[in-house]
Short mmCIF file of N, CA and C in Angstrom, two decimals:
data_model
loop_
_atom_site.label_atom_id
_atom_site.label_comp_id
_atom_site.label_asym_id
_atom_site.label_seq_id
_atom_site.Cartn_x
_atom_site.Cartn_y
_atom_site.Cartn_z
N UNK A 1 -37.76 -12.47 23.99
CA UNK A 1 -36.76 -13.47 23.71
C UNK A 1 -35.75 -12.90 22.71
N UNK A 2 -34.68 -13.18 23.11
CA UNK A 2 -33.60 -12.55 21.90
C UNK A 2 -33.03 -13.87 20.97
N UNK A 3 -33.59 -13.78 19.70
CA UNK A 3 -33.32 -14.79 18.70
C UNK A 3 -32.15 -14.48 17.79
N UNK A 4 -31.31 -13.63 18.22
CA UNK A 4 -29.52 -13.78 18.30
C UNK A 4 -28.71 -14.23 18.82
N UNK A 5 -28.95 -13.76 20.09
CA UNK A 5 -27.75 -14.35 21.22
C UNK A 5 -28.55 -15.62 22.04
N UNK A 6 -30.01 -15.98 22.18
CA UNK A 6 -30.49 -16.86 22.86
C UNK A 6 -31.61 -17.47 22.48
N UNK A 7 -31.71 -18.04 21.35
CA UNK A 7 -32.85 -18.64 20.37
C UNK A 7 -33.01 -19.59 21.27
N UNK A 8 -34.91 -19.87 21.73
CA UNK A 8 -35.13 -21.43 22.43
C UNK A 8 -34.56 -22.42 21.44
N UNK A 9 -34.85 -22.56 20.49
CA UNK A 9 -34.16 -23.84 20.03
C UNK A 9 -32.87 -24.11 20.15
N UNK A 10 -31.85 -23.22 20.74
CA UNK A 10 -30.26 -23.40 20.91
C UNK A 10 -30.74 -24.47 22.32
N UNK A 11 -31.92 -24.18 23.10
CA UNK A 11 -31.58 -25.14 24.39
C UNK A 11 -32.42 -25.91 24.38
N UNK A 12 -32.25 -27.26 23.52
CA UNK A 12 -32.86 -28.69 23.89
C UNK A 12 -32.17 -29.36 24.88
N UNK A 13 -33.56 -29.52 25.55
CA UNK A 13 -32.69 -30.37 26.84
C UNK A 13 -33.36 -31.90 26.67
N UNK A 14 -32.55 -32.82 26.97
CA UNK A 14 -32.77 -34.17 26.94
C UNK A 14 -33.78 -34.52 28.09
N UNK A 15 -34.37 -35.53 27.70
CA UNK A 15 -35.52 -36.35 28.26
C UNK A 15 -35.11 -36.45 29.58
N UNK A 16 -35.93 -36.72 30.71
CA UNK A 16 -36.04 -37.00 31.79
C UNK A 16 -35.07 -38.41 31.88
N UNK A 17 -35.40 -39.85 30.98
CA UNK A 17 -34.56 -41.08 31.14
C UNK A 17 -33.33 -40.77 30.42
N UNK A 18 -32.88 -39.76 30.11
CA UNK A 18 -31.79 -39.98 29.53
C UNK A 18 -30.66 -39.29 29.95
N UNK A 19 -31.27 -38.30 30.98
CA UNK A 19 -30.66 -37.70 32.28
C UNK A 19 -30.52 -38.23 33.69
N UNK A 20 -31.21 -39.43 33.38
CA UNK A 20 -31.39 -40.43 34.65
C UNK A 20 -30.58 -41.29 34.32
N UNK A 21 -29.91 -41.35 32.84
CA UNK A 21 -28.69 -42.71 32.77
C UNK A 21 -27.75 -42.33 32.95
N UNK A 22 -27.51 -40.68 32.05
CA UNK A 22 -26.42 -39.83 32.14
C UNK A 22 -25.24 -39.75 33.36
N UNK A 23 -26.61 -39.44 34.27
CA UNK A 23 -26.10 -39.56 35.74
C UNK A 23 -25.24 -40.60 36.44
N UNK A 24 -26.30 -41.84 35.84
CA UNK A 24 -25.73 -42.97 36.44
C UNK A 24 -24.18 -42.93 35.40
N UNK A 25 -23.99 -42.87 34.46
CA UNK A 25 -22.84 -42.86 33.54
C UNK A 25 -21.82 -41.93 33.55
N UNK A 26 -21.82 -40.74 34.15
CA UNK A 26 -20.89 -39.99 34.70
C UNK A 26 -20.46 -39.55 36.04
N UNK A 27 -19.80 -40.41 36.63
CA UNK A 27 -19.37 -40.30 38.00
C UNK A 27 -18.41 -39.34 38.35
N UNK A 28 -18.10 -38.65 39.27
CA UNK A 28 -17.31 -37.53 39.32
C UNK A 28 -16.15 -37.09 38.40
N UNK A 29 -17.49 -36.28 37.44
CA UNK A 29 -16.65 -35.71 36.21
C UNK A 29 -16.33 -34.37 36.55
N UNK A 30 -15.08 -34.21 36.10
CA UNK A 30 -14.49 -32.91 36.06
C UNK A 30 -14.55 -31.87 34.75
N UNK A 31 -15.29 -30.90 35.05
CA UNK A 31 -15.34 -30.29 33.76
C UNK A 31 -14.08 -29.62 33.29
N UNK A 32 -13.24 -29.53 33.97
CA UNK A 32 -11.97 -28.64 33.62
C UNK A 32 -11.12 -29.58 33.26
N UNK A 33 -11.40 -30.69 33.13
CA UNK A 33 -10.54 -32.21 32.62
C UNK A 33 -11.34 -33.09 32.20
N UNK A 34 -12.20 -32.93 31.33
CA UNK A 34 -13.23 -33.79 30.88
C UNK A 34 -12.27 -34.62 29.23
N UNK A 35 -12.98 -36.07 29.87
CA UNK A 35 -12.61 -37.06 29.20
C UNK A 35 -13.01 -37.21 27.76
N UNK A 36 -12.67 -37.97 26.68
CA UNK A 36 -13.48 -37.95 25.24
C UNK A 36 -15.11 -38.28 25.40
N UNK A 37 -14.47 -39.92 26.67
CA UNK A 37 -15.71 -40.87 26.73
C UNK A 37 -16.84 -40.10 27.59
N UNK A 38 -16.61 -38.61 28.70
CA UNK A 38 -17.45 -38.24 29.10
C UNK A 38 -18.33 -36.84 28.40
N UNK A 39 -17.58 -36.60 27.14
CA UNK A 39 -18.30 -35.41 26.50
C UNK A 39 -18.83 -36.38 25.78
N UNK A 40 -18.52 -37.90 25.25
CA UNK A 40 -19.70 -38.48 24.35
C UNK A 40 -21.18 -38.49 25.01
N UNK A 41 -20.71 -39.18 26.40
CA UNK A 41 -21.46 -39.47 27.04
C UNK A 41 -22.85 -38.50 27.30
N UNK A 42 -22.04 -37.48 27.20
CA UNK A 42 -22.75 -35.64 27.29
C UNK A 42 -24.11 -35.50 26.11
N UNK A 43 -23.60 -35.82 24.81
CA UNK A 43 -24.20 -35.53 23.51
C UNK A 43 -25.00 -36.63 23.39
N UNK A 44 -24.39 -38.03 23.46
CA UNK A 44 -25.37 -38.82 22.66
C UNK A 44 -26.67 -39.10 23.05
N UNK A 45 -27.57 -40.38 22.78
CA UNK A 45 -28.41 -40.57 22.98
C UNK A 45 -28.75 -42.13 23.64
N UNK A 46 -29.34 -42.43 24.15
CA UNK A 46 -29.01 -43.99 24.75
C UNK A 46 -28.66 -44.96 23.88
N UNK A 47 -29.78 -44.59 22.57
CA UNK A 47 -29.70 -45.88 21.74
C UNK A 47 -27.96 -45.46 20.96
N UNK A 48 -27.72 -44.39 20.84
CA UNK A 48 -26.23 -44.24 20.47
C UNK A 48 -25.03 -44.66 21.30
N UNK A 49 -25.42 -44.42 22.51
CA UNK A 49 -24.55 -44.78 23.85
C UNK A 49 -24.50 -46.57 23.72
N UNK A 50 -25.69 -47.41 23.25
CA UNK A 50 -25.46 -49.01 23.29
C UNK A 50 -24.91 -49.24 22.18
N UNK A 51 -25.21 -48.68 20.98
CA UNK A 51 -24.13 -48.81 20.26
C UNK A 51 -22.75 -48.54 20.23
N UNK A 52 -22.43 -47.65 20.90
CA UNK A 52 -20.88 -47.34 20.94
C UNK A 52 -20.03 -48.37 21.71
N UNK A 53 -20.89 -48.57 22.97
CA UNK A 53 -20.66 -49.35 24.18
C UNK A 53 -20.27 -50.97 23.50
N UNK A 54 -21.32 -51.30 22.89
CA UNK A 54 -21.56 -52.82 21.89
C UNK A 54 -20.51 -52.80 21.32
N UNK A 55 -20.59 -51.81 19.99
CA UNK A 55 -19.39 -51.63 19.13
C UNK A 55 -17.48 -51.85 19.62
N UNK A 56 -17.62 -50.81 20.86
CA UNK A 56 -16.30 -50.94 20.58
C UNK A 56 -15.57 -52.62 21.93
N UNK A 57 -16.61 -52.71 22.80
CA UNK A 57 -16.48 -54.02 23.28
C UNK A 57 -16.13 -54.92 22.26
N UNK A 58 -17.32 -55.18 20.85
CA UNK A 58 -16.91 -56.27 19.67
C UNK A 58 -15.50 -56.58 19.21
N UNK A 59 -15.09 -54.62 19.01
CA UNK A 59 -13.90 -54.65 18.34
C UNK A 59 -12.87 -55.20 18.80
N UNK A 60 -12.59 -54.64 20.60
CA UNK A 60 -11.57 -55.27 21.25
C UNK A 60 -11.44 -56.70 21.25
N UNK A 61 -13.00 -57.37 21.65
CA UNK A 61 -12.86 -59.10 21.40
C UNK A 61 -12.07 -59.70 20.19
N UNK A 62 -13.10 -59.06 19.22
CA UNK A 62 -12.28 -59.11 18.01
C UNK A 62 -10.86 -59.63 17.50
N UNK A 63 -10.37 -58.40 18.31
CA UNK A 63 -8.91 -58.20 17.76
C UNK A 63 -7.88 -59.07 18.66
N UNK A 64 -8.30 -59.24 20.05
CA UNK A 64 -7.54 -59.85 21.13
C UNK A 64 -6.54 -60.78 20.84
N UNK A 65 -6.39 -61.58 20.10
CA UNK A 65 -5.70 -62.94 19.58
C UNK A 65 -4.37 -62.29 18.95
N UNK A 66 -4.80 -60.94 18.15
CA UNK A 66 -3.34 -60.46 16.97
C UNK A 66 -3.00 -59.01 17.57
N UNK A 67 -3.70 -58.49 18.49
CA UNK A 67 -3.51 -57.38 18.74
C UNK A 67 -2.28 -57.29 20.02
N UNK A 68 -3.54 -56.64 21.19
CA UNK A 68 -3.08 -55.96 22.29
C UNK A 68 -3.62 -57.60 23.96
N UNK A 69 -4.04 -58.81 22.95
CA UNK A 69 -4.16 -59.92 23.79
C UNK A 69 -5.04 -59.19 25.34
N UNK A 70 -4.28 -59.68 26.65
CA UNK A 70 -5.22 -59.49 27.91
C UNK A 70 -5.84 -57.82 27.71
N UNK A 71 -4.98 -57.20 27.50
CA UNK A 71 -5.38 -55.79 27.65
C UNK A 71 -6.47 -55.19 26.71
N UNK A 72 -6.93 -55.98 25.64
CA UNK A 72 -7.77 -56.08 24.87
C UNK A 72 -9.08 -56.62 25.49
N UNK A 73 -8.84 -57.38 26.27
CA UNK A 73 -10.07 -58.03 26.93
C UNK A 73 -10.44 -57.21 27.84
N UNK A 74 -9.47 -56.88 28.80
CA UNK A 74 -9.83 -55.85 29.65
C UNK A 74 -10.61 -54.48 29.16
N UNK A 75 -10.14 -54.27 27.74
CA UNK A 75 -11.08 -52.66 27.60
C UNK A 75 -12.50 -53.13 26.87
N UNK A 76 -12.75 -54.37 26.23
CA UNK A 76 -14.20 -55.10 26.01
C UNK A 76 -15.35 -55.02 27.18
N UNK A 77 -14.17 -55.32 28.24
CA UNK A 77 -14.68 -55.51 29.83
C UNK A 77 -15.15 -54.25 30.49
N UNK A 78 -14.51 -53.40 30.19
CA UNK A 78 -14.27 -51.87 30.63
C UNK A 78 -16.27 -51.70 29.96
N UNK A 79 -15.89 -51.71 28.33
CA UNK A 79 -17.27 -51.30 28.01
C UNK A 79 -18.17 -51.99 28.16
N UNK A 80 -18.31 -53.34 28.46
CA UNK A 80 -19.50 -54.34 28.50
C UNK A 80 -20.25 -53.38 30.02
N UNK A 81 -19.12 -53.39 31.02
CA UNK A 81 -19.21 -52.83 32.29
C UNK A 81 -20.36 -51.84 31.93
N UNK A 82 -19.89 -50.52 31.27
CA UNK A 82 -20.60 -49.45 30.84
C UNK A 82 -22.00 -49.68 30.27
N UNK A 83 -21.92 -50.90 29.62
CA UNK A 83 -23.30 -50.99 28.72
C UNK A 83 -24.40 -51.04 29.81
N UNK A 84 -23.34 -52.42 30.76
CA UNK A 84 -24.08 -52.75 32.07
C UNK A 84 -25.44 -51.89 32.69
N UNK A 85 -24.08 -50.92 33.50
CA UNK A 85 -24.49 -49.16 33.93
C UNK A 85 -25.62 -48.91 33.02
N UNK A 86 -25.93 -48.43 32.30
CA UNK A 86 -26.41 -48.07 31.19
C UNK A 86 -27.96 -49.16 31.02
N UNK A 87 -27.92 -50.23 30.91
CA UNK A 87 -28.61 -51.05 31.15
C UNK A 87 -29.72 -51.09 32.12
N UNK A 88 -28.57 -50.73 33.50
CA UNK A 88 -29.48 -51.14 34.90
C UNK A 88 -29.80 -49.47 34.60
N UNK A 89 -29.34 -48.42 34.37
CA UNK A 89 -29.91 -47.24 35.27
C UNK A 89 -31.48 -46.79 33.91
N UNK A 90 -31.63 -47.54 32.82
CA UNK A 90 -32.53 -47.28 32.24
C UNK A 90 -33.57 -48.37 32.70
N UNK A 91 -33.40 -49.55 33.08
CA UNK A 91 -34.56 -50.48 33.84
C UNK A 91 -34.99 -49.98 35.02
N UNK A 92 -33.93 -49.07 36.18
CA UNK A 92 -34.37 -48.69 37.61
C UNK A 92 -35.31 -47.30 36.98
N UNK A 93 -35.15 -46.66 36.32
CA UNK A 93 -35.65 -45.33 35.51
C UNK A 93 -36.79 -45.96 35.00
N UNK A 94 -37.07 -47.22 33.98
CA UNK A 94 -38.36 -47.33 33.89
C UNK A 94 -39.57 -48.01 35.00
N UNK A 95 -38.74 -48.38 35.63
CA UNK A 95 -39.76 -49.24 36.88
C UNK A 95 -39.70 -48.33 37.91
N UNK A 96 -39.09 -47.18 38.19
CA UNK A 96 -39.36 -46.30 39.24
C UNK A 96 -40.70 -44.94 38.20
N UNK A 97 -41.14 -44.91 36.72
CA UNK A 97 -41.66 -44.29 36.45
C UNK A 97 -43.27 -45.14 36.69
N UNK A 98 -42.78 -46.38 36.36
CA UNK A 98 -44.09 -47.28 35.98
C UNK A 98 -44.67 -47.67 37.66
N UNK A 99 -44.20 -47.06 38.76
CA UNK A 99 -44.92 -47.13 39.85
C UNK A 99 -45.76 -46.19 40.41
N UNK A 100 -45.13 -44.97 39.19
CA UNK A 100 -45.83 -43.65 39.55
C UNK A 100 -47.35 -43.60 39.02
#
């Protein structure tokens, strides 16, 4: 093993369910045009992914009234959507493990 250029610990790879949401959460991504929301999507972790998802849905509700009004609702909507995703592909991931 070369612990210069290729230390095992440089390659943690994420859990089996968290590559099973990933999936469901990145739909034909382009790596040569990759988005902010799909390199987050890349790094984080689920329980980080419902927070972000939660979070920035709140904010838009939030603000809707003094801000950016319909279009504010719409990007709450955008992420609730995502949490959704996120939601179902970690319930189909645990009930397709718990049959095994």
């Amino acid at each position: 093993m070369d612990m210069v250029n290729n230390p095992a610990h440089y390659n943690k790879g994420a859990d089996a369910e968290t590559l099973f949401v990933r999936s469901a959460l990145l739909d034909d991504v382009d790596s040569l045009k990759l988005e902010c929301i799909e390199a987050m999507t890349s790094c984080l972790s689920i329980t980080e992914l419902r927070g972000y998802f939660r979070g920035n849905s709140f904010k838009y509700r939030w603000r809707y009234t003094e801000k950016a009004g319909i279009q504010d609702l719409e990007k709450a909507a955008w992420y609730e959507k995502k949490l959704l995703t996120l939601e179902k592909a970690v319930e189909t991931f645990n009930n397709n493990n718990n049959k095994r």
